[in-house]
Coordinates of C-alpha atoms in Angstrom, one line a residue:
M1048 CA 96.0 75.8 61.8
K1049 CA 93.2 75.2 63.8
K1050 CA 95.0 76.3 67.0
V1051 CA 96.0 79.5 65.6
T1052 CA 92.8 80.2 64.1
I1053 CA 91.1 79.6 68.2
F1054 CA 93.9 81.8 69.2
L1055 CA 93.2 84.9 67.0
V1056 CA 89.6 84.3 67.3
I1057 CA 90.0 84.5 71.3
L1058 CA 92.3 87.4 71.1
L1059 CA 89.9 89.1 68.7
L1060 CA 87.1 88.6 71.6
F1061 CA 89.8 90.0 74.3
L1062 CA 90.5 93.6 71.7
I1063 CA 86.6 93.9 71.6
Q1064 CA 85.8 93.3 75.1
S1065 CA 89.0 96.2 76.0
L1066 CA 87.3 98.5 73.0
D1067 CA 84.2 98.4 74.8
A1068 CA 85.2 98.9 78.4
R1069 CA 87.5 102.2 77.2
I1070 CA 84.6 103.7 75.2
S1071 CA 81.9 102.9 78.2
K1072 CA 84.1 104.9 80.6
R1073 CA 84.2 108.2 78.1
S1074 CA 80.6 109.1 78.0
K1075 CA 80.6 112.9 78.0
K1076 CA 79.9 114.0 74.8
P1077 CA 81.9 117.3 73.5
L1078 CA 79.8 120.7 73.8
V1079 CA 80.0 121.7 70.2
E1080 CA 80.7 119.3 67.5
I1081 CA 81.6 120.5 63.6
V1082 CA 80.2 117.5 61.1
P1083 CA 81.3 117.2 57.5
K1084 CA 78.9 114.7 55.8
V1085 CA 77.8 113.4 52.7
N1086 CA 74.1 112.8 52.0
F1087 CA 72.7 110.5 49.5
L1088 CA 69.1 111.2 49.0
I1089 CA 66.8 108.6 46.8
K1090 CA 63.5 109.4 45.4
S1091 CA 63.2 108.3 41.9
D1092 CA 67.0 109.1 41.0
L1093 CA 69.7 109.9 43.3
E1094 CA 70.5 113.0 44.5
V1095 CA 73.8 113.8 46.6
D1096 CA 74.5 116.6 49.0
I1097 CA 77.7 117.6 50.4
G1098 CA 77.8 119.7 53.6
G1099 CA 78.1 120.2 57.1
D1100 CA 76.1 120.6 60.6
V1101 CA 76.9 122.0 63.9
I1102 CA 75.7 119.9 67.0
F1103 CA 75.3 121.4 70.5
N1104 CA 75.0 118.9 72.9
P1105 CA 73.8 120.2 76.5
S1106 CA 73.7 116.7 77.8
D1107 CA 74.8 113.2 77.4
R1108 CA 71.5 112.3 76.2
L1109 CA 70.4 115.3 73.9
G1110 CA 71.8 116.9 71.0
I1111 CA 70.7 119.8 68.8
R1112 CA 72.1 119.9 65.0
C1113 CA 72.2 122.9 62.9
N1114 CA 72.8 122.7 59.0
F1115 CA 75.1 125.3 57.8
A1116 CA 76.6 124.6 54.6
D1117 CA 75.2 122.4 51.4
I1118 CA 76.6 121.6 48.2
H1119 CA 73.4 120.0 46.3
I1120 CA 74.2 117.9 43.3
A1121 CA 70.9 116.9 41.4
G1122 CA 71.1 117.9 37.6
G1123 CA 72.8 121.1 38.3
T1124 CA 75.0 122.2 41.6
V1125 CA 73.4 124.5 44.0
F1126 CA 75.1 126.2 47.3
F1127 CA 73.4 126.7 50.2
L1128 CA 74.5 128.5 53.1
N1129 CA 72.7 128.0 56.4
Y1130 CA 69.4 127.5 53.7
S1131 CA 68.2 124.8 51.9
L1132 CA 64.9 123.3 50.7
L1133 CA 65.9 119.6 51.2
Y1134 CA 66.8 119.6 55.1
P1135 CA 65.2 121.1 58.3
T1136 CA 67.1 124.0 59.9
F1137 CA 66.8 122.2 63.4
D1138 CA 67.2 118.6 64.4
A1139 CA 66.8 116.8 67.7
L1140 CA 69.3 114.1 68.6
I1141 CA 68.5 111.6 71.3
Y1142 CA 71.2 109.4 72.3
I1143 CA 70.6 105.9 73.4
Q1144 CA 73.4 105.0 76.4
S1145 CA 75.2 101.8 75.2
Q1146 CA 78.3 100.3 75.1
G1147 CA 80.4 100.1 71.8
I1148 CA 78.4 101.8 68.7
Q1149 CA 76.3 104.7 70.1
P1150 CA 73.0 104.4 68.7
Y1151 CA 70.6 107.7 68.5
I1152 CA 67.1 108.8 67.2
H1153 CA 66.8 112.2 65.1
T1154 CA 63.7 114.1 64.0
G1155 CA 63.9 117.6 63.0
L1156 CA 61.2 120.2 61.5
G1157 CA 61.8 123.1 59.0
F1158 CA 60.1 125.5 57.1
V1159 CA 61.8 127.9 54.5
S1160 CA 59.7 130.6 52.5
G1161 CA 60.6 132.8 49.5
T1162 CA 59.0 132.4 46.2
G1163 CA 57.0 129.8 47.7
S1164 CA 57.2 127.6 50.9
A1165 CA 58.1 124.3 52.1
L1166 CA 57.5 122.4 55.4
V1167 CA 59.8 119.8 55.9
L1168 CA 59.7 116.8 58.6
S1169 CA 62.5 114.4 59.1
G1170 CA 63.3 111.4 61.2
G1171 CA 65.6 108.3 61.4
M1172 CA 68.0 106.5 63.4
G1173 CA 72.0 106.9 63.5
F1174 CA 74.8 105.2 64.7
D1175 CA 78.0 106.6 65.8
F1176 CA 81.3 104.8 65.6
Y1177 CA 84.0 106.0 68.0
M1178 CA 87.4 107.2 67.0
N1179 CA 88.4 108.3 70.1
K1180 CA 86.5 110.3 73.0
E1181 CA 85.6 113.3 70.8
N1182 CA 85.7 112.3 67.4
R1183 CA 83.7 109.6 65.4
F1184 CA 82.4 108.5 62.2
F1185 CA 78.4 108.5 61.7
I1186 CA 75.8 106.5 59.4
E1187 CA 72.4 108.1 59.8
P1188 CA 69.7 106.5 57.7
G1189 CA 66.2 108.6 57.8
I1190 CA 63.5 109.7 55.5
L1191 CA 62.6 113.3 54.5
I1192 CA 59.2 114.6 54.0
V1193 CA 59.1 117.9 51.9
N1194 CA 55.7 119.6 51.2
T1195 CA 56.4 122.8 48.9
S1196 CA 53.6 125.1 47.8
S1197 CA 55.2 127.0 44.7
N1198 CA 52.8 126.9 41.7
G1199 CA 50.5 124.0 43.6
S1200 CA 51.0 121.4 46.5
D1201 CA 53.2 119.0 46.3
T1202 CA 55.0 116.3 48.7
D1203 CA 58.0 114.5 48.0
I1204 CA 59.3 111.5 49.9
Y1205 CA 62.9 111.0 50.2
L1206 CA 65.1 108.2 51.9
R1207 CA 68.1 109.6 53.1
I1208 CA 71.6 108.2 54.1
A1209 CA 73.9 110.4 55.5
L1210 CA 77.7 109.6 56.3
G1211 CA 80.6 111.5 57.7
A1212 CA 82.3 112.3 61.0
K1213 CA 81.8 114.3 64.2
F1214 CA 84.5 116.4 65.6
G1215 CA 84.4 117.8 69.2
I1216 CA 85.7 121.2 69.5
L1217 CA 84.5 122.1 73.0

């Protein structure tokens, strides 16, 4: 039994090493990615958001993300099409080169105006897990700071955890 366990551990280490070697060879990111995702927003209660983003990667180290649709669930359901009070319109993704899991830093700024206005700041860290060269799963913890100015000024801070997949199309 002990020999079988040692053999399985060695086999597992060999498979992990070969997986890391394949991923490090393919560092070129797709130019355009479609990103379906689920966001969990935690403040005093839990809010859930189902939506999608588009990411443009002009280089292997930089990406620009734009939110295009959201279904926000918090005491009711609201649908946003490229307009949301809880998300910045644009995020910058700064990729950190590594083997295996691909970490990145994300930061964003948004402004929404209507009956009132909202200034949104976001930031955090993300981790991509490769399925193949153009597709990967991700988890992205971060914070959202939302300052609204309708009927006085109010600032909300959310802990945000996003889960989803990135699909390269170009």
